[in-house]
Tab-separated table of C-alpha atoms in Angstrom:
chain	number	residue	atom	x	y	z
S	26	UNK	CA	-9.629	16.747	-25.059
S	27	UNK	CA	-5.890	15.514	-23.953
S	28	UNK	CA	-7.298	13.331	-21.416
S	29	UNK	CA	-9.949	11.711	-24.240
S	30	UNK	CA	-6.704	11.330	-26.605
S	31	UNK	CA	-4.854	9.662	-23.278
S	32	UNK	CA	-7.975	6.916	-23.076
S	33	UNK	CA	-7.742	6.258	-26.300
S	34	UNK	CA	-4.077	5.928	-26.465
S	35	UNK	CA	-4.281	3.522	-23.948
S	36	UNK	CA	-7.337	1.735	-24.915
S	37	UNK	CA	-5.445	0.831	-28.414
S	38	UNK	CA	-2.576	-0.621	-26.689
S	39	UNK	CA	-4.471	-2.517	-23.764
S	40	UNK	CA	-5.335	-5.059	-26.618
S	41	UNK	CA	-1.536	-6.316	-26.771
S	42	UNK	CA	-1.003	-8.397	-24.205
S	43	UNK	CA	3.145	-7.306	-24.041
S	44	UNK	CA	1.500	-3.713	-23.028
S	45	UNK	CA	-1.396	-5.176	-20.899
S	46	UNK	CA	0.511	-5.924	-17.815
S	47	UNK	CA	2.445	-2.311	-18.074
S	48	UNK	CA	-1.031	-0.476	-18.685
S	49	UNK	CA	-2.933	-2.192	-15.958
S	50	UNK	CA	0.280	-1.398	-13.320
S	51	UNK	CA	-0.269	2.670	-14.441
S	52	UNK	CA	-4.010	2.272	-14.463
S	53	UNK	CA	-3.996	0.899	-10.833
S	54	UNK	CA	-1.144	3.877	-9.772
S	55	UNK	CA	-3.812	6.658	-11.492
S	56	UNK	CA	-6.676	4.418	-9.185
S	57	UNK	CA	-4.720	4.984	-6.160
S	58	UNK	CA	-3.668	8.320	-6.625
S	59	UNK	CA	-7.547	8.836	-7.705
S	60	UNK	CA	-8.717	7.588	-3.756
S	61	UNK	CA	-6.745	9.820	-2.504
S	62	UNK	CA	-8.631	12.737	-4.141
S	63	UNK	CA	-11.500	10.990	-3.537
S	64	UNK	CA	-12.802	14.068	-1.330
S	65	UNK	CA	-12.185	16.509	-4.254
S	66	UNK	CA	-14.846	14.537	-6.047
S	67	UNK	CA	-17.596	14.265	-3.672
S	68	UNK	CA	-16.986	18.294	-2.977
S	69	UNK	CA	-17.723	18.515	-6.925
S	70	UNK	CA	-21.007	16.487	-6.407
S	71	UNK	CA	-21.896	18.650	-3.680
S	72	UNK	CA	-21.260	21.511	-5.196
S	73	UNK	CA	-23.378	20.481	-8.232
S	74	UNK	CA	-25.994	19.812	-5.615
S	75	UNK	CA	-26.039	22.779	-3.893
S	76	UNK	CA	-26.417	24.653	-7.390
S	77	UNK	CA	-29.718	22.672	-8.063
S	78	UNK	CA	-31.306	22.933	-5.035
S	79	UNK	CA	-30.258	27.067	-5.030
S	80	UNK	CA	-32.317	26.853	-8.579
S	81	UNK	CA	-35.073	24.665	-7.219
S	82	UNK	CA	-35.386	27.159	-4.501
S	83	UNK	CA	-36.270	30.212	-6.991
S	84	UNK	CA	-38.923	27.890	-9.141
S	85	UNK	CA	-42.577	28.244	-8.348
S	86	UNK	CA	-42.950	24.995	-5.257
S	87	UNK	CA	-45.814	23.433	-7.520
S	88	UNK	CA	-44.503	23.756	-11.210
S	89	UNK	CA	-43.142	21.053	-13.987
S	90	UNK	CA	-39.677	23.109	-14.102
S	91	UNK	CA	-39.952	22.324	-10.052
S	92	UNK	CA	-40.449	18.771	-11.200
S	93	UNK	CA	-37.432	18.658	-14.134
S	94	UNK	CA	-35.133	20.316	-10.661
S	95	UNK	CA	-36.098	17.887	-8.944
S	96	UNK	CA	-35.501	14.874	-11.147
S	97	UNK	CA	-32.124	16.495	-11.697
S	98	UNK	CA	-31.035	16.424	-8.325
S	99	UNK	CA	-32.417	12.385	-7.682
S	100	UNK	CA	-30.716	11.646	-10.503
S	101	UNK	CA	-27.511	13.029	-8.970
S	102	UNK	CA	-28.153	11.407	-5.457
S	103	UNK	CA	-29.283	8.232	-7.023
S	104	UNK	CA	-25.931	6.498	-6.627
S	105	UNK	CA	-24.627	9.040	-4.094
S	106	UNK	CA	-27.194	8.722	-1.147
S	107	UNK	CA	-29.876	6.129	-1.129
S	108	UNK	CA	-32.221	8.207	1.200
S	109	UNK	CA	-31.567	11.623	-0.296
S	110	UNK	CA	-32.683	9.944	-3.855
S	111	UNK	CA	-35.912	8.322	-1.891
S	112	UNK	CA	-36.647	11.994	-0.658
S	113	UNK	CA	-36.448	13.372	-3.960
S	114	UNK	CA	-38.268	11.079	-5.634
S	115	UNK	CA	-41.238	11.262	-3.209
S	116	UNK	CA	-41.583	14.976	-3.455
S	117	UNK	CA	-41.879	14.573	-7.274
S	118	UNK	CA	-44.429	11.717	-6.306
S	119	UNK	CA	-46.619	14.495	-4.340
S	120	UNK	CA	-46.115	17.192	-7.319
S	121	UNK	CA	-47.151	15.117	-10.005
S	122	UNK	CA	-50.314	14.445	-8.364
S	123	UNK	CA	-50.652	18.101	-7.925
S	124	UNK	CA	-49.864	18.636	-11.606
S	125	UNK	CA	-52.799	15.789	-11.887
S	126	UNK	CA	-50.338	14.372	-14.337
S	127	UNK	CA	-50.137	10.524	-13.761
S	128	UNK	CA	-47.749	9.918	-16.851
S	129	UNK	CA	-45.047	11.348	-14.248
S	130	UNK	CA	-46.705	9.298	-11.275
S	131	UNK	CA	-46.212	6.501	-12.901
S	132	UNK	CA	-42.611	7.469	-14.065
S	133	UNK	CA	-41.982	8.158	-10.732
S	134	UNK	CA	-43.517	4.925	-9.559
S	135	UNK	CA	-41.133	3.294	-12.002
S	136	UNK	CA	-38.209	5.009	-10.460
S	137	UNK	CA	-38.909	4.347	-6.865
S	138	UNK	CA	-39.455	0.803	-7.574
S	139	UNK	CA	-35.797	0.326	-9.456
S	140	UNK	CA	-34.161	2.216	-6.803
S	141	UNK	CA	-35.980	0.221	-3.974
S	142	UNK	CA	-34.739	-3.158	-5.333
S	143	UNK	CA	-31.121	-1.903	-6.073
S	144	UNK	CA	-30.701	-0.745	-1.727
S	145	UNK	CA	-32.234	-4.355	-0.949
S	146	UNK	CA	-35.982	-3.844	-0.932
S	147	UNK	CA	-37.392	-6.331	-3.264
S	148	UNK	CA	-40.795	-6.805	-1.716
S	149	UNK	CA	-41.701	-2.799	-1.621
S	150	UNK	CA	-40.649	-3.031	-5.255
S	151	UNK	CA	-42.604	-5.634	-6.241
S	152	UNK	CA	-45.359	-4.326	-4.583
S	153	UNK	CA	-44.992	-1.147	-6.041
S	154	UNK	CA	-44.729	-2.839	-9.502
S	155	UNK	CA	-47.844	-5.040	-8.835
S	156	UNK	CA	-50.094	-2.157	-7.883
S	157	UNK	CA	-49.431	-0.555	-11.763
S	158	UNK	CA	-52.122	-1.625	-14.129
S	159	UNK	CA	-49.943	-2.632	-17.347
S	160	UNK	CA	-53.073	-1.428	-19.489
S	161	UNK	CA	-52.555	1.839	-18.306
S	162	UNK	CA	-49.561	2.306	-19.058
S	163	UNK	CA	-48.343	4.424	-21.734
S	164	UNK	CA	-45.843	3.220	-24.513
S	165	UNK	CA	-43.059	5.205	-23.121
S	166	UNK	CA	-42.976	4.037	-19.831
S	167	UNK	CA	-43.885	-0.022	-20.946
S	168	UNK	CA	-39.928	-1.166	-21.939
S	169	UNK	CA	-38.848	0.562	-18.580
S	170	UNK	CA	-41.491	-1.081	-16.724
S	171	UNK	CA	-40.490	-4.072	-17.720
S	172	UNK	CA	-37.111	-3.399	-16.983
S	173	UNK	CA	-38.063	-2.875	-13.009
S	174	UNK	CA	-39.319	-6.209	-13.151
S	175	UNK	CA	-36.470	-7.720	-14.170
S	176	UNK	CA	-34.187	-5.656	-11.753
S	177	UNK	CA	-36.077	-6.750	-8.959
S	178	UNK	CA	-35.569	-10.261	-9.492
S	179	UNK	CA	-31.971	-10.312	-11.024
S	180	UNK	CA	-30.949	-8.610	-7.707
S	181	UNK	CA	-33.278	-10.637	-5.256
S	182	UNK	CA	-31.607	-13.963	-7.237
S	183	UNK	CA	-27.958	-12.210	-6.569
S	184	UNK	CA	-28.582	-11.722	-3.093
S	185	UNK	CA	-29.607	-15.438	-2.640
S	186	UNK	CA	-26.319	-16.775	-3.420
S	187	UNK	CA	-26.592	-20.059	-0.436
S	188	UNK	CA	-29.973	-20.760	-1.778
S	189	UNK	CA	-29.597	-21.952	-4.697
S	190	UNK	CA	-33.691	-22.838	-5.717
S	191	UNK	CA	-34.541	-19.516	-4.917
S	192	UNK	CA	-31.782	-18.032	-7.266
S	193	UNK	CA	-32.580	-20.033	-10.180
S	194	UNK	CA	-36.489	-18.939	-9.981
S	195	UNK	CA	-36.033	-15.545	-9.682
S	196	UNK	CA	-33.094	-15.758	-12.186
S	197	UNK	CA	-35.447	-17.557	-14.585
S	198	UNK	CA	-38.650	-14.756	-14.012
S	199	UNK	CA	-35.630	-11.975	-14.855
S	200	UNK	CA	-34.677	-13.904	-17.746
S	201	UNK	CA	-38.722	-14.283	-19.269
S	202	UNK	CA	-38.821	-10.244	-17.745
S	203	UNK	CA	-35.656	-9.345	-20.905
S	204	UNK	CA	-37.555	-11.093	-23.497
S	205	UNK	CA	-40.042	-8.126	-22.962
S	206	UNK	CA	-37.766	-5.545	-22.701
S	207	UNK	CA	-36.324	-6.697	-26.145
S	208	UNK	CA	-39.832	-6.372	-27.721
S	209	UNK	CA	-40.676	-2.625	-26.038
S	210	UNK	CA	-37.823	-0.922	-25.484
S	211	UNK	CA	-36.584	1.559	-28.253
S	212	UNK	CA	-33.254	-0.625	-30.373
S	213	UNK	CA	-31.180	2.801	-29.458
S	214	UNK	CA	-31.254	2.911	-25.988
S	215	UNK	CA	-28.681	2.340	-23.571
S	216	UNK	CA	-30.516	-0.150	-21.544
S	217	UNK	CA	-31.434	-2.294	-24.951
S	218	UNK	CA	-27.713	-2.040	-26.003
S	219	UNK	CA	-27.175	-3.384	-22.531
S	220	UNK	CA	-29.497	-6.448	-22.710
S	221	UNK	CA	-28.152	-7.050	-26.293
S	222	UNK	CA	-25.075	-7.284	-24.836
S	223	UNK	CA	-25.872	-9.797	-21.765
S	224	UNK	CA	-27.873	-11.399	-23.982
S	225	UNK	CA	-24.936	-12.333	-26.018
S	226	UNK	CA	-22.621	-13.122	-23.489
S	227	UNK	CA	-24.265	-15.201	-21.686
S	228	UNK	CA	-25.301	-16.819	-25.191
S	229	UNK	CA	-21.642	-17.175	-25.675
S	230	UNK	CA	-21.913	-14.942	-28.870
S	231	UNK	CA	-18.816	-13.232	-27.665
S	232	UNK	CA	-17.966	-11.576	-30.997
S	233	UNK	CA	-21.434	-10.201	-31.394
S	234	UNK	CA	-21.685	-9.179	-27.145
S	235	UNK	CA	-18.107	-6.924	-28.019
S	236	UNK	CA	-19.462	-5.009	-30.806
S	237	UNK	CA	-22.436	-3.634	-28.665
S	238	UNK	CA	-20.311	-2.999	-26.019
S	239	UNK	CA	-17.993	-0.863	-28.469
S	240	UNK	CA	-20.902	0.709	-29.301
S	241	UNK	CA	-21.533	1.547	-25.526
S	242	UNK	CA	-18.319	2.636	-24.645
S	243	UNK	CA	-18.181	4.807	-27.869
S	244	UNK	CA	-21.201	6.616	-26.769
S	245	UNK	CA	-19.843	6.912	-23.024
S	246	UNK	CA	-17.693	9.258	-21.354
S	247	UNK	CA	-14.792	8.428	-19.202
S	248	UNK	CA	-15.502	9.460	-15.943
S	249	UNK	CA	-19.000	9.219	-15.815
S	250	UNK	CA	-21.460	6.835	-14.159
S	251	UNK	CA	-22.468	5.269	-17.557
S	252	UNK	CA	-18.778	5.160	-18.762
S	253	UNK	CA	-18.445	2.963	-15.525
S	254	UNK	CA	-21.282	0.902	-15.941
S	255	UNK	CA	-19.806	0.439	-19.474
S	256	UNK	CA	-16.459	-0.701	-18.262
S	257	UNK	CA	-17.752	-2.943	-15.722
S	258	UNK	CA	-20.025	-4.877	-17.902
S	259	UNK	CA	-16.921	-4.818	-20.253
S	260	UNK	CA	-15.084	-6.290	-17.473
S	261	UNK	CA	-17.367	-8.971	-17.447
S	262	UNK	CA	-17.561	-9.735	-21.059
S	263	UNK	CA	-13.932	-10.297	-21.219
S	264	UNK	CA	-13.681	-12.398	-18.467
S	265	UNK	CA	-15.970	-14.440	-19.814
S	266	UNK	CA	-14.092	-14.854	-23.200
S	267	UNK	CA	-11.267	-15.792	-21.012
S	268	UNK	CA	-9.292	-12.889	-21.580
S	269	UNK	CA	-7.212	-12.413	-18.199
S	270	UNK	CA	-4.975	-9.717	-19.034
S	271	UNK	CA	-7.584	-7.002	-20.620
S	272	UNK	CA	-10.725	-8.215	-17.803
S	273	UNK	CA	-8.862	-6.245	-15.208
S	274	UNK	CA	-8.187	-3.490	-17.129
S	275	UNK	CA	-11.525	-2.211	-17.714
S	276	UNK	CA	-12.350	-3.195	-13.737
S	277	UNK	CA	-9.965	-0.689	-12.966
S	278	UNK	CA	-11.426	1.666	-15.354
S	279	UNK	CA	-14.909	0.897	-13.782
S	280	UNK	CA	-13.481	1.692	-10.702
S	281	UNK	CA	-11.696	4.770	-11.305
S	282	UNK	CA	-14.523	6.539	-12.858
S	283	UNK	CA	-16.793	5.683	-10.078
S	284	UNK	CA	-14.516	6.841	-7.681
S	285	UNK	CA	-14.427	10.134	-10.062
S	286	UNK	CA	-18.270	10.543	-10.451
S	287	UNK	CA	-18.577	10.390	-6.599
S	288	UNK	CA	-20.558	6.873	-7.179
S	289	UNK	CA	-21.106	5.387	-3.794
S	290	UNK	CA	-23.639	2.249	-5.148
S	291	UNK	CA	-21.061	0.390	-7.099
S	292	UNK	CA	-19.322	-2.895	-7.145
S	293	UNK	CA	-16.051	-2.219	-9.439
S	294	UNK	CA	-13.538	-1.626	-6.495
S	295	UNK	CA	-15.058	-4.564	-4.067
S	296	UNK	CA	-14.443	-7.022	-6.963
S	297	UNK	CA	-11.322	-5.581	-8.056
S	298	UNK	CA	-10.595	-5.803	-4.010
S	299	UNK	CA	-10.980	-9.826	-4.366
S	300	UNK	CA	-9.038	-9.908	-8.319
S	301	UNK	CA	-5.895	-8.864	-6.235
S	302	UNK	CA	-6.512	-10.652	-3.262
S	303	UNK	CA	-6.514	-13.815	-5.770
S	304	UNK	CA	-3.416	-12.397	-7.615
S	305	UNK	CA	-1.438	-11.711	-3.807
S	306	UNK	CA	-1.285	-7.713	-4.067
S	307	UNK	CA	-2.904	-7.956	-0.793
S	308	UNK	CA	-2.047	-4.204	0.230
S	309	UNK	CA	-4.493	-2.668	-2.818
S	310	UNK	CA	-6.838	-5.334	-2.016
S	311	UNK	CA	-7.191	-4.780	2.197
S	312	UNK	CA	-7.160	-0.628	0.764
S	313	UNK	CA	-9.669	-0.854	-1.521
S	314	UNK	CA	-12.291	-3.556	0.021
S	315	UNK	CA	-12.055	-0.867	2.994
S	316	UNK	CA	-12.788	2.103	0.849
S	317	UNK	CA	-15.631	0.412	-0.786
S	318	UNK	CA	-17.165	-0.552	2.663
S	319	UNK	CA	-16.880	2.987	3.985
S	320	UNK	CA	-18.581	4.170	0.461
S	321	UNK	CA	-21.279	1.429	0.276
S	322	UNK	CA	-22.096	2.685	4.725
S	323	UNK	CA	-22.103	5.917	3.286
S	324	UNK	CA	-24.885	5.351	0.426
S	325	UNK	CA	-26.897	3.489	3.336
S	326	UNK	CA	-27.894	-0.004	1.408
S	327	UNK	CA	-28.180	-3.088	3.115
S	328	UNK	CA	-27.427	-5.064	0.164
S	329	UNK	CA	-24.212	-3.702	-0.526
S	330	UNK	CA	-23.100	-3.846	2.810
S	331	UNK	CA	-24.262	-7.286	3.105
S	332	UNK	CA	-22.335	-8.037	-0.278
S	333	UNK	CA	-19.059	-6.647	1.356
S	334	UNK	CA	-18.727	-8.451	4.525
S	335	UNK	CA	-17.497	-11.547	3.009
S	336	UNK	CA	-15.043	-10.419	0.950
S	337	UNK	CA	-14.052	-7.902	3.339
S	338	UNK	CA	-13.278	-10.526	6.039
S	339	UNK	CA	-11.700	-12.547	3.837
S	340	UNK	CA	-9.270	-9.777	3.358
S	341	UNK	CA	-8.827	-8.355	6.148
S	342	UNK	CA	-8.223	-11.173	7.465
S	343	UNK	CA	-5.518	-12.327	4.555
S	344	UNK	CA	-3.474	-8.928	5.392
S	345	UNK	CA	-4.131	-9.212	9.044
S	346	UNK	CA	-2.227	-12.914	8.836
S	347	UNK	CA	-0.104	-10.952	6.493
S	348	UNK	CA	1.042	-8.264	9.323
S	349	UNK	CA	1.536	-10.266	11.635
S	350	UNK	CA	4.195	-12.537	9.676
S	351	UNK	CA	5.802	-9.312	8.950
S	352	UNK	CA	5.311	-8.528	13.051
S	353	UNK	CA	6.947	-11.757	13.523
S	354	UNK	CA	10.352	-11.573	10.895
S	355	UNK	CA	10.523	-7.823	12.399
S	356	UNK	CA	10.758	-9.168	15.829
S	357	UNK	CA	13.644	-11.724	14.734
S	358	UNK	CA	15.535	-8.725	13.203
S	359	UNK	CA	15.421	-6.420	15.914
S	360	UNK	CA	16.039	-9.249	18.198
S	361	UNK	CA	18.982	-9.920	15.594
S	362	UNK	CA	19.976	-6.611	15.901
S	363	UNK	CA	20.048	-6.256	19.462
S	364	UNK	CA	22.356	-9.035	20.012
S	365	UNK	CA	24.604	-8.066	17.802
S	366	UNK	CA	24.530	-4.864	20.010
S	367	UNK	CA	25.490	-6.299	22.555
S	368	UNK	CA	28.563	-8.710	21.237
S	369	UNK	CA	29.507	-5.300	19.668
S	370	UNK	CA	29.261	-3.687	23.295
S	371	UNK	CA	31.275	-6.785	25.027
S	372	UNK	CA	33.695	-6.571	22.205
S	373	UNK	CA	33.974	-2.819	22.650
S	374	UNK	CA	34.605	-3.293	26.200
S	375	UNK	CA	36.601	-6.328	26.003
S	376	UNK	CA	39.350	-4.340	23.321
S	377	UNK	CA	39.617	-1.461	25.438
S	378	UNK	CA	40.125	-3.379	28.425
S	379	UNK	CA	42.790	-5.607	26.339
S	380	UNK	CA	44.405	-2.038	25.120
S	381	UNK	CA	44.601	-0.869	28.914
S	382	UNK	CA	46.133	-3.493	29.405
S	383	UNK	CA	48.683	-3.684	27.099
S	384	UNK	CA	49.274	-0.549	28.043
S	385	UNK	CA	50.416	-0.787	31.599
S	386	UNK	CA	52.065	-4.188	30.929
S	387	UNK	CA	54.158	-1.761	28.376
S	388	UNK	CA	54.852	0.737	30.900
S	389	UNK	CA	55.756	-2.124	33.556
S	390	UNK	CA	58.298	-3.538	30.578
S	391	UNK	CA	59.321	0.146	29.940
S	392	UNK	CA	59.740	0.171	33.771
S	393	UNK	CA	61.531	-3.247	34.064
S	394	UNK	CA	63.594	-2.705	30.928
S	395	UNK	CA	65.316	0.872	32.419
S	396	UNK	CA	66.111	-1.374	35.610
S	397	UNK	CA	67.786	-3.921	34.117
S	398	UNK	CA	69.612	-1.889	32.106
S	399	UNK	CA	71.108	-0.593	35.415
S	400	UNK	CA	71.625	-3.047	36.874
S	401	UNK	CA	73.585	-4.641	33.974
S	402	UNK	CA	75.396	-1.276	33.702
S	403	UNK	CA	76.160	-1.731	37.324
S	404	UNK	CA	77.756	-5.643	36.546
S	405	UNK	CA	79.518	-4.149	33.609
S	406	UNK	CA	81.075	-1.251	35.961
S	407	UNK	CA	82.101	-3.626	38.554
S	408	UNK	CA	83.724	-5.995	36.266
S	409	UNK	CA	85.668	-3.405	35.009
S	410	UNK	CA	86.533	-1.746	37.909
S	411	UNK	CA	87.864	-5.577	39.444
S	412	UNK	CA	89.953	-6.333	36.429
S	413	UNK	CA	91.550	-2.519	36.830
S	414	UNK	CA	91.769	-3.412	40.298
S	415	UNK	CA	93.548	-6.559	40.241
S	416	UNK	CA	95.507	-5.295	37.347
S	417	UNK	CA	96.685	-2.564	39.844
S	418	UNK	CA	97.561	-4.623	42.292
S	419	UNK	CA	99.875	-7.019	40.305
S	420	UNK	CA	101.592	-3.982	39.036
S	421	UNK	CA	102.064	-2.632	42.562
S	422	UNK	CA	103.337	-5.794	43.971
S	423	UNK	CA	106.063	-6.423	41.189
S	424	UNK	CA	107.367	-2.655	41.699
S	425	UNK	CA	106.975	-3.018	45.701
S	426	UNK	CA	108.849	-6.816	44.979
S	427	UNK	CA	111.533	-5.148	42.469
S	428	UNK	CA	111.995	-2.799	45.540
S	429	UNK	CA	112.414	-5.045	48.032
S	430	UNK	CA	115.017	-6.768	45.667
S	431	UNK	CA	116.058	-4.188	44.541
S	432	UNK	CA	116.321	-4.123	41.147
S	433	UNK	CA	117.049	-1.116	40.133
S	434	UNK	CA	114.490	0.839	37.743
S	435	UNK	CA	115.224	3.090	35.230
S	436	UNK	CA	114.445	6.561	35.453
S	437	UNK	CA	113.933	6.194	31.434
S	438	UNK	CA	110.791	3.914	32.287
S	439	UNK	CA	109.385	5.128	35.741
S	440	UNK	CA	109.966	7.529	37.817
S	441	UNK	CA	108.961	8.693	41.045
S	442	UNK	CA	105.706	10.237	39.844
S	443	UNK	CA	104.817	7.250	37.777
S	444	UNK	CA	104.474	5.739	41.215
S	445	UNK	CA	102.520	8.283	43.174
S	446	UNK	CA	100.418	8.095	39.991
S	447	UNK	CA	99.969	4.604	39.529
S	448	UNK	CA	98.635	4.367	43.998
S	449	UNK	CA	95.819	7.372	42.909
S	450	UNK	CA	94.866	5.355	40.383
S	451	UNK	CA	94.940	1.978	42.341
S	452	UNK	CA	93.447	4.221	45.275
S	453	UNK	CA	90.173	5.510	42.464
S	454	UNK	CA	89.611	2.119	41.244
S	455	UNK	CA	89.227	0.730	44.798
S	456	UNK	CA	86.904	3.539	45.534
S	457	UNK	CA	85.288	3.278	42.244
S	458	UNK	CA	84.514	-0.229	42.892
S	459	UNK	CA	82.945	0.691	46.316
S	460	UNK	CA	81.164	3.208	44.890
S	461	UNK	CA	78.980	0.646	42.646
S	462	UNK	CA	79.009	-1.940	45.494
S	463	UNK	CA	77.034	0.830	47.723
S	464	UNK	CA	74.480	1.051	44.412
């Protein structure tokens, strides 16, 4: 119930465009996150198969419930697995004739015949459809019968895209096949609110096409494979009207819901695959072309293969071109990188080779400093040592000269040990002086 109030919730605001471009961001975000539990969903659908085929097994082999079991589980493989459904629907073939009751022969007939032409089998479809006398036929059956006709040529004309005569006839022999429908088919049934709908569209009545296909998606629930159908058509209707912003919206809802229902025959997330290729998110695009070619191999139809190989080369190629630019600007950077490595090594190497360096030309300064310090201690010593020396000697040659003369000297000024002092003194300073000569 809280996820049907979420849908709505965003549903109403989709139709603003200043919330369109938020909503489709968070619907794509819920689509991703909904691939990855892709797994989860297909283990549901097996599941729900295995249940079926467990009640099957306990119904009488030849019975109608055998024959409502068995519908149950085609219906359930019809857009899962392609040859599972063909299995199915042959073993109800066989029963109903058992039964003897051709109403569900030619139901099944019917059945075989649609899902023929939708794996790429038109001519075993027509053929099929040809070998049905229309008189026979009850009412019931007459709008659907009708409606394999025209599914057999709307999807031989799609599949003839280069040819383009070919297209337009069968296009034109679906077109005269819907006038038919619209006469036999009951006015409340999904498939005539479908050809209403196309009918309008491609009419141009866009106003008119959107109110059936409220209608639809009123009577659809998210999730399921009609809900996607729904949304897909949807899809289409707005992109017709020109409406760019909402188109994608309901893609996305296609898609998510088929991913959800375990839908392997479906187109939503190969053309949403080519949208974003168109609008550059080229990541989504490469993922989801590649998860709707592994889904579409899976289900086993040619067509749908066949469908996916162009876009999914276009892609893949696109990103490929787009990894290898990116392969190319990381190459510059790491080359960028490494260089500056390297200067960063070579100026690593060249500052601690600068700082050794410095270092011993400090100590050799320290070195050179302390030794001519010395020596200009040892000038400085032997200057003074001279200037005491001479100054000695002038002072022992006026007292040896005042002797001589003899002058006398007063006791009061020198004295006999003045003189013995004065020669020590004039003896150290000569010896002092030959002291720092021997240095």
């Amino acid at each position: 119930m809280k996820k049907n109030c979420l849908l709505c919730f965003l549903l109403f605001f989709s139709c603003y465009s200043a919330f369109a471009g938020e909503s489709l961001d968070s619907l794509l975000n819920v689509l991703d996150k909904t691939i990855k539990e892709a797994d989860t969903y297909v283990q549901i659908k097996e599941n729900k198969l295995h249940e079926l085929k467990k009640e099957a097994r306990k119904t009488p082999p030849v019975s109608v419930e055998r024959y409502h079991l068995n519908n149950d589980i085609y219906l359930e493989y019809k857009a899962y697995s392609s040859d599972s459904a063909l299995h199915y629907l042959n073993e109800n073939m066989l029963l109903a004739r058992q039964l003897n009751d051709k109403e569900r022969e030619l139901k099944i007939q019917l059945e075989l015949s649609y899902l023929l032409s939708s794996i790429g089998m038109y001519m075993e479809a027509a053929d099929i459809l040809n070998s049905i006398d229309r008189q026979t036929l009850p009412s019931s059956l007459l709008g659907y019968y009708y409606t394999c006709y025209e599914h057999v040529y709307f999807e031989a004309g799609a599949a003839q895209p280069r040819y383009k005569m070919f297209a337009s006839r069968y296009a034109k022999l679906s077109h005269a096949y819907r006038d038919s429908m619209q006469v036999t088919l009951d006015p409340s049934s999904a498939t005539y609110l479908w050809l209403r709908e196309t009918q309008l569209r491609e009419a141009g009545k866009y106003d008119e096409a959107l109110e059936f296909s409220d209608r639809r998606l009123a009577e659809s629930s998210f999730g399921t494979p009609q809900y996607a159908l729904v949304a897909y058509q949807r899809f289409r209707l707005f992109e017709s009207m020109g409406k760019k912003d909402e188109h994608l919206y309901y893609l996305v809802l296609s898609a998510i819901s088929d991913v959800r229902s375990a839908i392997k025959e479906q187109s939503s997330l190969m053309v949403l695959a080519q949208e974003l290729n168109r609008k550059g998110d080229l990541k989504r695009a490469y993922d989801y072309i590649n998860f709707s070619w592994e889904i579409s191999q899976f289900y086993k139809t040619r067509l749908r293969s066949w469908m996916n190989i162009t876009p999914l080369s276009m892609i893949n190629g696109n990103y490929q071109d787009i990894i290898k630019q990116q392969n190319r600007e990381l190459l510059i950077y790491i080359t960028c990188v490494a260089l500056l490595a390297l200067l960063l090594v070579i100026a690593l190497i060249y500052i601690y080779r600068q700082m050794k360096a410095l270092s011993i030309a400090k100590k050799g300064l320290q070195e050179e400093t302390n030794s001519v310090f010395l020596v200009m201690v040892k000038k400085s010593y032997q200057k003074a040592a001279l200037v005491v020396m001479k100054t000695n000697r002038l002072w022992l040659r006026l007292i040896i000269i005042c002797w001589k003369k003899g002058i006398l000297i007063s006791f009061k000024f020198v004295t006999h040990m003045d003189i013995v002092v004065f020669c020590c003194r004039f003896s150290n300073s000569k010896g002092m002086l030959n002291g720092l000569s021997s240095l």
